[in-house]
Coordinates of C-alpha atoms and ligand atoms in Angstrom, one line a residue:
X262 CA 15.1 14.0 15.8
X263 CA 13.9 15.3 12.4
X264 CA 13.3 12.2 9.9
X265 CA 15.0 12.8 6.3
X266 CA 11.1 12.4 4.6
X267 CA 9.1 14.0 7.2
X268 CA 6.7 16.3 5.8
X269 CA 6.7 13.7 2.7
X270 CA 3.1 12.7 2.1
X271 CA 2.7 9.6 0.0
X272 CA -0.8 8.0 -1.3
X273 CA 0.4 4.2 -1.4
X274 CA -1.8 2.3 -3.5
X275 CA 0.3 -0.6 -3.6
X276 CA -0.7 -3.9 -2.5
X277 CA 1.2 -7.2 -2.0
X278 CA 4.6 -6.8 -1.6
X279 CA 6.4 -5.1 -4.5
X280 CA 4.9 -1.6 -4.0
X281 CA 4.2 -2.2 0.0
X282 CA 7.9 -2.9 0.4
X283 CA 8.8 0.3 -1.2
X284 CA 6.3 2.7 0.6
X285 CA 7.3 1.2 3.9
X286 CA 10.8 1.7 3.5
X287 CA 10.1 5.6 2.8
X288 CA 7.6 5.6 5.8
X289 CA 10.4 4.0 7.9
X290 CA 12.9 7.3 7.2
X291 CA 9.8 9.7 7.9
X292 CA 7.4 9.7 5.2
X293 CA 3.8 10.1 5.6
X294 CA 2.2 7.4 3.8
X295 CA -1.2 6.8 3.8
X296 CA -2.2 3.2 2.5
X297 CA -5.3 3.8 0.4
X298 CA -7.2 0.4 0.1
X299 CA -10.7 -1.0 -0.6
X300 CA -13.6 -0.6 1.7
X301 CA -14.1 -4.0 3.4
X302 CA -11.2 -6.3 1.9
X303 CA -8.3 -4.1 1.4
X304 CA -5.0 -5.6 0.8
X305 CA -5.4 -9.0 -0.1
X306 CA -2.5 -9.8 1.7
X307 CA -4.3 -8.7 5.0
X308 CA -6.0 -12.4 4.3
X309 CA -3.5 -14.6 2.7
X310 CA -1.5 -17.2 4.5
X311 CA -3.4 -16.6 7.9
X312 CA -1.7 -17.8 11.2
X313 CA -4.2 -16.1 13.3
X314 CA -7.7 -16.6 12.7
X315 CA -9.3 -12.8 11.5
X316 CA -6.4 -11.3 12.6
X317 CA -3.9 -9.2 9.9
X318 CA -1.5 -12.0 8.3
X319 CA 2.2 -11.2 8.7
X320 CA 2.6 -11.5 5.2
X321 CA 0.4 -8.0 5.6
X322 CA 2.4 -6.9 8.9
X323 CA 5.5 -7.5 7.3
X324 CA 5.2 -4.9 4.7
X325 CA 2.8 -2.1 6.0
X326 CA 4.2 -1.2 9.1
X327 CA 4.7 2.8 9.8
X328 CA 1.5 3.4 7.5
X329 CA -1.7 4.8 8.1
X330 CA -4.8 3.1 6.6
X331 CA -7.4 4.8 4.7
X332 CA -10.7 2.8 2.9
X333 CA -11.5 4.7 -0.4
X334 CA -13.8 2.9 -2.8
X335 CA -11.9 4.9 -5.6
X336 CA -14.7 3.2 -8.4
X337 CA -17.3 5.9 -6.7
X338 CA -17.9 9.3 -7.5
X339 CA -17.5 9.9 -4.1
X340 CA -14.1 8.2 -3.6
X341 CA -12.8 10.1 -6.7
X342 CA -13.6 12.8 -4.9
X343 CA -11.7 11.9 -2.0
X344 CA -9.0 10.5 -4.1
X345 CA -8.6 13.9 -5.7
X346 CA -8.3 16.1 -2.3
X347 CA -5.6 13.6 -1.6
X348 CA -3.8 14.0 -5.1
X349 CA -3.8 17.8 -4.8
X350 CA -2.1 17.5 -1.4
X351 CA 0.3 15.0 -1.8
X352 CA 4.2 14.7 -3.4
X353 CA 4.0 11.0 -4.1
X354 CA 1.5 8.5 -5.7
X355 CA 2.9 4.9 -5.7
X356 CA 1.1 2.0 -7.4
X357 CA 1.4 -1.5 -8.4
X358 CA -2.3 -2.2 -9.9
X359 CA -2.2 -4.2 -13.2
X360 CA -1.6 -2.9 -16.4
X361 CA -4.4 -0.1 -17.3
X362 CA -6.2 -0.4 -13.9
X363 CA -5.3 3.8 -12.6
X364 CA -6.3 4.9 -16.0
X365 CA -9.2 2.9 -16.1
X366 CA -10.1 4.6 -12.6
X367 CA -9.8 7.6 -14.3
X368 CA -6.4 9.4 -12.9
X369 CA -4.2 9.0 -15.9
X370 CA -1.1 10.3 -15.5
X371 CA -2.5 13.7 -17.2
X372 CA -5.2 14.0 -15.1
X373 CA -2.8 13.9 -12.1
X374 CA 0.0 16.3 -13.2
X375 CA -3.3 18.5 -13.9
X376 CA -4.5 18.0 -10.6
X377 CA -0.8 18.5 -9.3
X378 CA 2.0 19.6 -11.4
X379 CA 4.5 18.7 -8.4
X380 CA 2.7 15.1 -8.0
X381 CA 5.8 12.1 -8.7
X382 CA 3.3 8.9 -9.9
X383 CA 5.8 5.9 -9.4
X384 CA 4.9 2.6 -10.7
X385 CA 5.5 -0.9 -10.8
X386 CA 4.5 -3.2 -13.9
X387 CA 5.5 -6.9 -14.4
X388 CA 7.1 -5.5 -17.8
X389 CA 8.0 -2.1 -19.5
X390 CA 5.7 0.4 -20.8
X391 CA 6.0 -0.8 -24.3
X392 CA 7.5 -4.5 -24.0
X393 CA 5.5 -7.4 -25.9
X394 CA 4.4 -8.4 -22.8
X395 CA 3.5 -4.7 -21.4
X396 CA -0.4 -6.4 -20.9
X397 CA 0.9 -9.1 -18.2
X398 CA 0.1 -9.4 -14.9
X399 CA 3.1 -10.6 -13.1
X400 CA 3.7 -12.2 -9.7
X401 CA 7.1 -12.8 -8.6
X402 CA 8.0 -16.5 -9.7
X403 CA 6.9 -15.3 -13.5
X404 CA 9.5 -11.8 -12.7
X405 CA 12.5 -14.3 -11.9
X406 CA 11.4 -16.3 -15.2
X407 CA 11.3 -13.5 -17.5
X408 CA 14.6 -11.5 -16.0
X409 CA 17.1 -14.2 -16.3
X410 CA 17.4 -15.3 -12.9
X411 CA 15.3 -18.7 -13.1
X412 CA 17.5 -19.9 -16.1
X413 CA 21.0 -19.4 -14.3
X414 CA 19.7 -20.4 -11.1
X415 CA 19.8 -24.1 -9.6
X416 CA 21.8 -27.6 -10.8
X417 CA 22.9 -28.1 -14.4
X418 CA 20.8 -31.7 -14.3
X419 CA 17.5 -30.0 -12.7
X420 CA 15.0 -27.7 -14.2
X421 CA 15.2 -23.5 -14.4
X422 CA 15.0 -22.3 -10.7
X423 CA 13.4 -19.8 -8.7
X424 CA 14.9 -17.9 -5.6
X425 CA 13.5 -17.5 -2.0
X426 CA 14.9 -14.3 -2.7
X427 CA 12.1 -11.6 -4.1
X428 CA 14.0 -10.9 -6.9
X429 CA 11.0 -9.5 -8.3
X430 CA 8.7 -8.0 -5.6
X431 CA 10.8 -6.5 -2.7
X432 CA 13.7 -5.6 -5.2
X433 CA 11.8 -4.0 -7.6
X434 CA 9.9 -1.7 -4.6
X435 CA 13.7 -0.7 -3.7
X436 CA 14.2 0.4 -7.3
X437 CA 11.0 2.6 -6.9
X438 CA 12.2 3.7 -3.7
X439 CA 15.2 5.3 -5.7
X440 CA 13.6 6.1 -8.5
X441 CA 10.9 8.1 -5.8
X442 CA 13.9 10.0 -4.0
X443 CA 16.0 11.1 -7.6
X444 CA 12.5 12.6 -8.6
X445 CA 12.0 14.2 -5.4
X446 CA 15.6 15.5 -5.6
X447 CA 15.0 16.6 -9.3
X448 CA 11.7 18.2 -8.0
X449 CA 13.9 20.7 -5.7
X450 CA 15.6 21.8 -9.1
X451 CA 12.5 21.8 -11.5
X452 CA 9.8 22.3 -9.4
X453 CA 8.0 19.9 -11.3
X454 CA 6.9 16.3 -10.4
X455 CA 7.6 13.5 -13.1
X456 CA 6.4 9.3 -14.0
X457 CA 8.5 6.7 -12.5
X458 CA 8.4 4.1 -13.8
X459 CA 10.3 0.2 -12.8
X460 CA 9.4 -3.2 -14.4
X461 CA 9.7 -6.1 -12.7
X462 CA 11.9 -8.0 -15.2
X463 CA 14.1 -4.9 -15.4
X464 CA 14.8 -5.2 -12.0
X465 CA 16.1 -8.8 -11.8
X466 CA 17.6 -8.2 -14.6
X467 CA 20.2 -5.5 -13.6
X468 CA 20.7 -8.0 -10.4
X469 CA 21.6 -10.6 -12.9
X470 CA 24.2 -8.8 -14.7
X471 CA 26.9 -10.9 -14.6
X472 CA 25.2 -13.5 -15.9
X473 CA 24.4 -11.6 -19.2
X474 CA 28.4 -10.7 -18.7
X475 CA 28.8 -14.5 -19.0
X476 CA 26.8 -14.8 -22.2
X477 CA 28.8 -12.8 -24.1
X478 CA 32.1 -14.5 -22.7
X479 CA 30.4 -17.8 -23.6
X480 CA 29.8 -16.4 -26.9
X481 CA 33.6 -15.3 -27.8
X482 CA 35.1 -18.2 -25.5
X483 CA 32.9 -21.0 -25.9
X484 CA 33.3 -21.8 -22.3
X485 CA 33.4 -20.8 -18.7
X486 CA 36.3 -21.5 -16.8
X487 CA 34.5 -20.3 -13.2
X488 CA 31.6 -22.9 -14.2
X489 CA 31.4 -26.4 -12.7
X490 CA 31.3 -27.8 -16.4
X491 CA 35.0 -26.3 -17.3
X492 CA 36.9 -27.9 -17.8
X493 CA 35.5 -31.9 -18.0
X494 CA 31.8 -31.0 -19.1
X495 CA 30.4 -29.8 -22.2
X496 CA 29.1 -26.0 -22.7
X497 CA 26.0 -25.0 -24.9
X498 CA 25.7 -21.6 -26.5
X499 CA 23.5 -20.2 -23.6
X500 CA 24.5 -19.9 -20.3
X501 CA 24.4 -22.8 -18.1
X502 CA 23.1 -23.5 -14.2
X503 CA 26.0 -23.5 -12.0
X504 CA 24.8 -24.7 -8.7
X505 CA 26.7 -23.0 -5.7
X506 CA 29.4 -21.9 -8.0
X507 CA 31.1 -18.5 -7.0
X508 CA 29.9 -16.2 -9.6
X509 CA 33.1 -13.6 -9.4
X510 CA 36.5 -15.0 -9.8
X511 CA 36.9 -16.9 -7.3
X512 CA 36.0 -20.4 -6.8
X513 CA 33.5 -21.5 -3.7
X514 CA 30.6 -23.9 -3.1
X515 CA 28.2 -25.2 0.0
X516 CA 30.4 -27.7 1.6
X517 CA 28.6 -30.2 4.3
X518 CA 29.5 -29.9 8.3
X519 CA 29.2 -32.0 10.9
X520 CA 25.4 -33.3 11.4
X521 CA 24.8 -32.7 7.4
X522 CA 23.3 -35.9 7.5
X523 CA 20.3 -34.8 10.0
X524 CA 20.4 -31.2 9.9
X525 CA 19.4 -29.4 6.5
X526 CA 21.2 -26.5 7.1
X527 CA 24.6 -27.8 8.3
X528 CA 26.7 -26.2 5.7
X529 CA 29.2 -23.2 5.1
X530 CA 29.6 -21.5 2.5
X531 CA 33.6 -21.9 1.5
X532 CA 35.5 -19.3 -0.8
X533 CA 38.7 -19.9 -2.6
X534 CA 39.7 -16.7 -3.0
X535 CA 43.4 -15.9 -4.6
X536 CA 45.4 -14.3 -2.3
X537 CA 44.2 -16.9 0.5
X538 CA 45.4 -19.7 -1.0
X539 CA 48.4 -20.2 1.3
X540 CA 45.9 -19.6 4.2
X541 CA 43.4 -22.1 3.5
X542 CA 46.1 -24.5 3.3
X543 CA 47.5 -24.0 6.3
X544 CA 44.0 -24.1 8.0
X545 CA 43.4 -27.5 6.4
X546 CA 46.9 -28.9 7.5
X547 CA 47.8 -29.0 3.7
X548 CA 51.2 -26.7 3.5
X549 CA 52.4 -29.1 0.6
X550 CA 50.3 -27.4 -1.1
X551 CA 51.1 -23.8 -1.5
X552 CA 53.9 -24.8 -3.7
X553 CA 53.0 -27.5 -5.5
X554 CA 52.0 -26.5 -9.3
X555 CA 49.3 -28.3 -9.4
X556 CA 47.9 -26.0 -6.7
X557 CA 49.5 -23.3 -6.5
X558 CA 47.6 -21.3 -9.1
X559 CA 43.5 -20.6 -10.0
X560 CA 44.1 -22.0 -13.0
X561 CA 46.1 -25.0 -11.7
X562 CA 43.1 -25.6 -9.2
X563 CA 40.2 -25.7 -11.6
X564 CA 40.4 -28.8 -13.1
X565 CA 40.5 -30.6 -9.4
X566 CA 38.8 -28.1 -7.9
X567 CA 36.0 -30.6 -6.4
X568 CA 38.8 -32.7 -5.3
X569 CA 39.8 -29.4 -3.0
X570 CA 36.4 -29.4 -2.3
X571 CA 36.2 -32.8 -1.0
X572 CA 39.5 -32.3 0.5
X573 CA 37.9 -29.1 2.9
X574 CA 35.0 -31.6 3.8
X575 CA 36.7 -34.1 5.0
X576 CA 38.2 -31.7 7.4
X577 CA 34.7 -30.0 7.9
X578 CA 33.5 -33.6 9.2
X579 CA 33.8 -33.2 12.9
X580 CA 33.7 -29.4 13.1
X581 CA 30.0 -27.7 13.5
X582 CA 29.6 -25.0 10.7
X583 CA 29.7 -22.6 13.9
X584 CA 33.1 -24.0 15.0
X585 CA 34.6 -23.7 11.0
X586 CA 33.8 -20.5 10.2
X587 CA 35.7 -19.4 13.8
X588 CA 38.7 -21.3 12.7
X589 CA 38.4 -19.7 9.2
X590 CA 37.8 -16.8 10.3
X591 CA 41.2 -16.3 11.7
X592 CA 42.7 -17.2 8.2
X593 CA 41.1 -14.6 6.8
X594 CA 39.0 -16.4 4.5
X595 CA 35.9 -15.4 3.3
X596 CA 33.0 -17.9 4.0
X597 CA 29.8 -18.6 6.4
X598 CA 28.2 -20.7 7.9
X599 CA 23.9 -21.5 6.2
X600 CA 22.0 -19.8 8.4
X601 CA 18.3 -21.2 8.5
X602 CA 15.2 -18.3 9.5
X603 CA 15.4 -19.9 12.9
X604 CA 18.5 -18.8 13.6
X605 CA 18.3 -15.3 12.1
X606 CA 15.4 -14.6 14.0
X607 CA 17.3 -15.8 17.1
X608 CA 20.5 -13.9 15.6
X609 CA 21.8 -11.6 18.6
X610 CA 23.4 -9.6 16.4
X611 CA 20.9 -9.0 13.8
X612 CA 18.5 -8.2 17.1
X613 CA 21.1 -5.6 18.4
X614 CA 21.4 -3.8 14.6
X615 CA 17.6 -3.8 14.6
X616 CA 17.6 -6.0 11.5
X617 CA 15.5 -8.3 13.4
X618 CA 13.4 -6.2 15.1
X619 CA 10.0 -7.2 17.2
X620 CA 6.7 -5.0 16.8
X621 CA 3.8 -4.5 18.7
X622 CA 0.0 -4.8 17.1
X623 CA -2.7 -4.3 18.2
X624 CA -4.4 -7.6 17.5
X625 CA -2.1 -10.2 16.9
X626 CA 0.6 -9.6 20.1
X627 CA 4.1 -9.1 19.1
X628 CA 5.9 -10.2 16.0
X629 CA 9.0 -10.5 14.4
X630 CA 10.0 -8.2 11.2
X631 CA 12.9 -7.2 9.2
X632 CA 13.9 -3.5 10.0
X633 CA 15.8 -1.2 7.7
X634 CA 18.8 -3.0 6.1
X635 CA 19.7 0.5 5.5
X636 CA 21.9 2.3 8.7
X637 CA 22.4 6.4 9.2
X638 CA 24.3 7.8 11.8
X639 CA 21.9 10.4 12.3
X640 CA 18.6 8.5 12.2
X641 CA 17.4 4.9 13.8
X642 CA 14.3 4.0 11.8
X643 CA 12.1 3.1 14.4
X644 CA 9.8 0.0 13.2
X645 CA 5.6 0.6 14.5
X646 CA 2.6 -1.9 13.7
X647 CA 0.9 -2.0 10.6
X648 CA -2.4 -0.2 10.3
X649 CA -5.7 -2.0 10.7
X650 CA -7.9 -1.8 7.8
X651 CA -9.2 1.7 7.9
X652 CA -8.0 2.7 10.9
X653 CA -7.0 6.1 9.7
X654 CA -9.6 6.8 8.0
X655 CA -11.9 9.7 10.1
X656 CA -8.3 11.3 10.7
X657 CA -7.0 11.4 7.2
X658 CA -10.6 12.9 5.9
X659 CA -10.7 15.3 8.8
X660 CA -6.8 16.8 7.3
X661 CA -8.5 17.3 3.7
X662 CA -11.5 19.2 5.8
X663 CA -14.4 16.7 5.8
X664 CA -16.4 17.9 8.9
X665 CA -18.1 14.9 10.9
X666 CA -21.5 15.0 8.6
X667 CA -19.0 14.9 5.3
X668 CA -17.7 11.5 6.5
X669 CA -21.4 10.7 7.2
X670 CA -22.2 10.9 3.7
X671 CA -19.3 9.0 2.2
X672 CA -20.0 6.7 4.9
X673 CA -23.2 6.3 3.5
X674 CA -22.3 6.2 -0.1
X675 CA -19.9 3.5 0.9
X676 CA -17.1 4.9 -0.4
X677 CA -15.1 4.7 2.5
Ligands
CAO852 N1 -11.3 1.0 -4.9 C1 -11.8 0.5 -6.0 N2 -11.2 -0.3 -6.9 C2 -10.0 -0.6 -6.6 C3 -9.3 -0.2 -5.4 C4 -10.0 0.7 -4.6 N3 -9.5 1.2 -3.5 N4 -8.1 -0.7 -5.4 C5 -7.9 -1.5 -6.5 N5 -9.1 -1.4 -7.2 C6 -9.3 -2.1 -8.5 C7 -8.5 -1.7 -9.6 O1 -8.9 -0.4 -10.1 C8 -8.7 -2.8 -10.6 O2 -9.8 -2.6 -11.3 P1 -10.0 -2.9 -12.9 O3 -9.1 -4.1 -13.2 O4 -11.5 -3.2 -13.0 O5 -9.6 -1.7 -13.6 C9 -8.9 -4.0 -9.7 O6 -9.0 -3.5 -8.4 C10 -7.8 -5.1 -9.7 O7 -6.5 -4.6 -9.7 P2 -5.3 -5.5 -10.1 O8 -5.3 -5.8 -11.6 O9 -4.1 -4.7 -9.7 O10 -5.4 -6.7 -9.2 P3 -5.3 -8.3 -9.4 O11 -5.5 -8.9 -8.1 O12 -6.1 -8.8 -10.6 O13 -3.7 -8.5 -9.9 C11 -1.3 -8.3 -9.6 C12 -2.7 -8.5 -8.9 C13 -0.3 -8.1 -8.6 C14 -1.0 -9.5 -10.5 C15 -1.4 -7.0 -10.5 O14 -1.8 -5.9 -9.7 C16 -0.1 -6.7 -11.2 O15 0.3 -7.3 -12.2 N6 0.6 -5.6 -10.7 C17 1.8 -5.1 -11.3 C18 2.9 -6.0 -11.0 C19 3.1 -6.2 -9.6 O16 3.3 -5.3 -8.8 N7 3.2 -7.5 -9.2 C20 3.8 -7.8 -7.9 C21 2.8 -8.1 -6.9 S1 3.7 -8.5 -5.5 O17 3.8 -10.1 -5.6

């Protein structure tokens, strides 16, 4: 079968995981992407967080796979060199350095629309071309701080929040990824490549919408009737932590299972959604209240709503979070059970989709990943090992003609 980006060739000089996620998603749906990294070291993540003595770390395996690996000292003459064949041949240059570091290497966007006119540069920055802080260097953590999610995540008595989530890295490189495909599409029309461009705090911010959708309510309201401080606690003018509150309309929170006393993850996740009402309380044996008025509505329900809460626990007590969400599942009511990472990696179902997906490599045996979250009808993106460092190197010079004695001399040079 013909992949969607075959014939695609992307330089990815990207490294930890914002730009990495982003080039291996577009390598999963055919994409050639060649993974241009430093002579001796190259990704850093290659090293970080080691389970396997000299042997790629996962956190490296995790985001490179279905790339090909090529050292480039792109500081030397003889790397620029290099670096330019590749520019003139390629559709896609994708790069996460810090702020200034490709024009300090000397391919400014300029010099690479002159070397290529059809060349799409995508980039990701901690911040905006532009913003205050367009000089940062970001991880993560500081992208979930600076894009809205830290303050409106966690308990309204503990301190701003971050998420296990990557917020910031791996959702921003899906950003790119879109931003990569609409200029390839607007390529088709133009003929012309074009900058893309995605900050980190832009991109948890347009995940955190509907929190800046509750700022401006909290500003003409002066409350928050979804929040767990409406209606007995007290509202400031910015918006507050809400815990596990539902962040829609409709009321939900984490509500402990049988073994919550020794098992961290014995929880569901429990929604009160409208229409369901009557459901849920026939599921909990509570039919009296369907009718009653001081149930019977949302509004009714919010001032006792952790009383309902409390209420649903009780019956939760001698029913596994497996064993709830099968009951509750035939009342049509939206909820799950808290998964922990050992049971998605066990998760038969996830394993069947190819969500979780096992690899190959070379060096370290096989290994769980995550596959494309993504599904086509006419295309399985197939999941292969992450390139060892350089590994590709004598093939990738040998497709921009360096004969045997060329790579000799770069070789030399240490440029590759
Ligand atoms: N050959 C020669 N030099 C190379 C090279 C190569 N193949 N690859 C990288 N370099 C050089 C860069 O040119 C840069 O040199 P100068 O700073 O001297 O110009 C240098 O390596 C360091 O690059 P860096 O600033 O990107 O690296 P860092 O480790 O100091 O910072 C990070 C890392 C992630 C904080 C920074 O890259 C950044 O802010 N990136 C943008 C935001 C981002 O993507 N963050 C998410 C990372 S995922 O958690």
């Amino acid at each position: 079968m013909t992949k969607p980006l075959e014939g695609i060739k992307i330089i990815d000089f990207t490294h930890v995981q914002a730009g990495p996620a982003c080039t291996q998603l577009l390598a999963w749906f055919g994409a050639d992407v060649v993974k241009v990294e430093r002579p001796g070291s190259g990704d850093v993540t290659r090293t970080q967080l080691r389970d396997i003595p000299d042997v790629d770390a996962l956190y490296f395996t995790m985001l490179n796979s279905n790339k090909k690996s090529l050292t480039l000292d792109t500081k030397k003459p003889e790397g620029k060199e290099v670096l330019t064949k590749l520019i003139k041949e390629s559709d896609v240059l994708v790069e996460n350095f810090g702020p200034g570091a490709l024009d300090r290497m000397g391919f400014s966007w300029d010099t690479i629309r002159e070397l290529n006119p059809k060349m799409i540069v995508a980039s990701v920055k901690g911040f905006s071309d532009g913003h205050h802080y367009d000089d940062l260097k970001v991880y993560e953590n500081v992208a979930q701080c600076a894009g809205g999610a830290a303050s409106t995540t966690g308990f309204w008595d503990g301190p701003p929040t971050v998420s296990a989530a990557a917020l910031g890295d791996s959702n921003t490189g899906m950003h790119l990824a879109i931003g990569i495909l609409t200029a390839l599409m607007g390529r088709q029309k133009t003929g012309k490549g074009q900058r893309v461009a995605v900050s980190m705090q832009d991109s948890v911010l347009n995940l955190c919408r509907v929190k800046l959708r509750d700022q401006q309510r909290l500003d003409r309201l002066g409350y928050l009737e979804e929040y767990p401080q409406y209606p007995h606690g007290e509202f400031s003018d910015v918006v507050p932590r809400g815990g596990n509150a539902g962040g829609g309309g409709q009321p939900g929170w984490v509500l402990k299972c049988k073994g919550w006393e020794t098992d961290p993850n014995a929880y569901i996740y429990f929604t009160i959604q409208g229409h369901a009402w009557a459901p849920i309380c026939r599921a909990l044996g509570k039919p009296e209240w369907i009718e009653d008025p001081h149930y019977a509505t949302p509004q009714a329900r919010q001032p006792h709503i952790f009383d309902i809460f409390n209420t649903i626990e009780q019956w939760l007590a001698d029913k596994t979070k497996f064993e709830a969400v099968d009951i509750l599942r035939k009342f049509d009511i939206p909820c799950s059970p808290v998964l922990s990472m050992k049971e998605i990696a066990n998760d038969p179902s996830l394993r069947a989709s190819g969500t979780i997906t096992e690899v190959a490599h070379k060096e370290r045996g096989t290994y769980l990943t995550v596959g494309s979250p993504i599904k086509f009808s006419d295309l399985k993106p197939e999941v292969t090992a992450s390139p060892l460092l350089g590994e590709h190197t004598d093939e990738v010079l040998a497709s921009l003609g360096y004969s045997n004695e060329d790579i000799a001399r770069l070789r030399e040079a240490q440029a590759v």
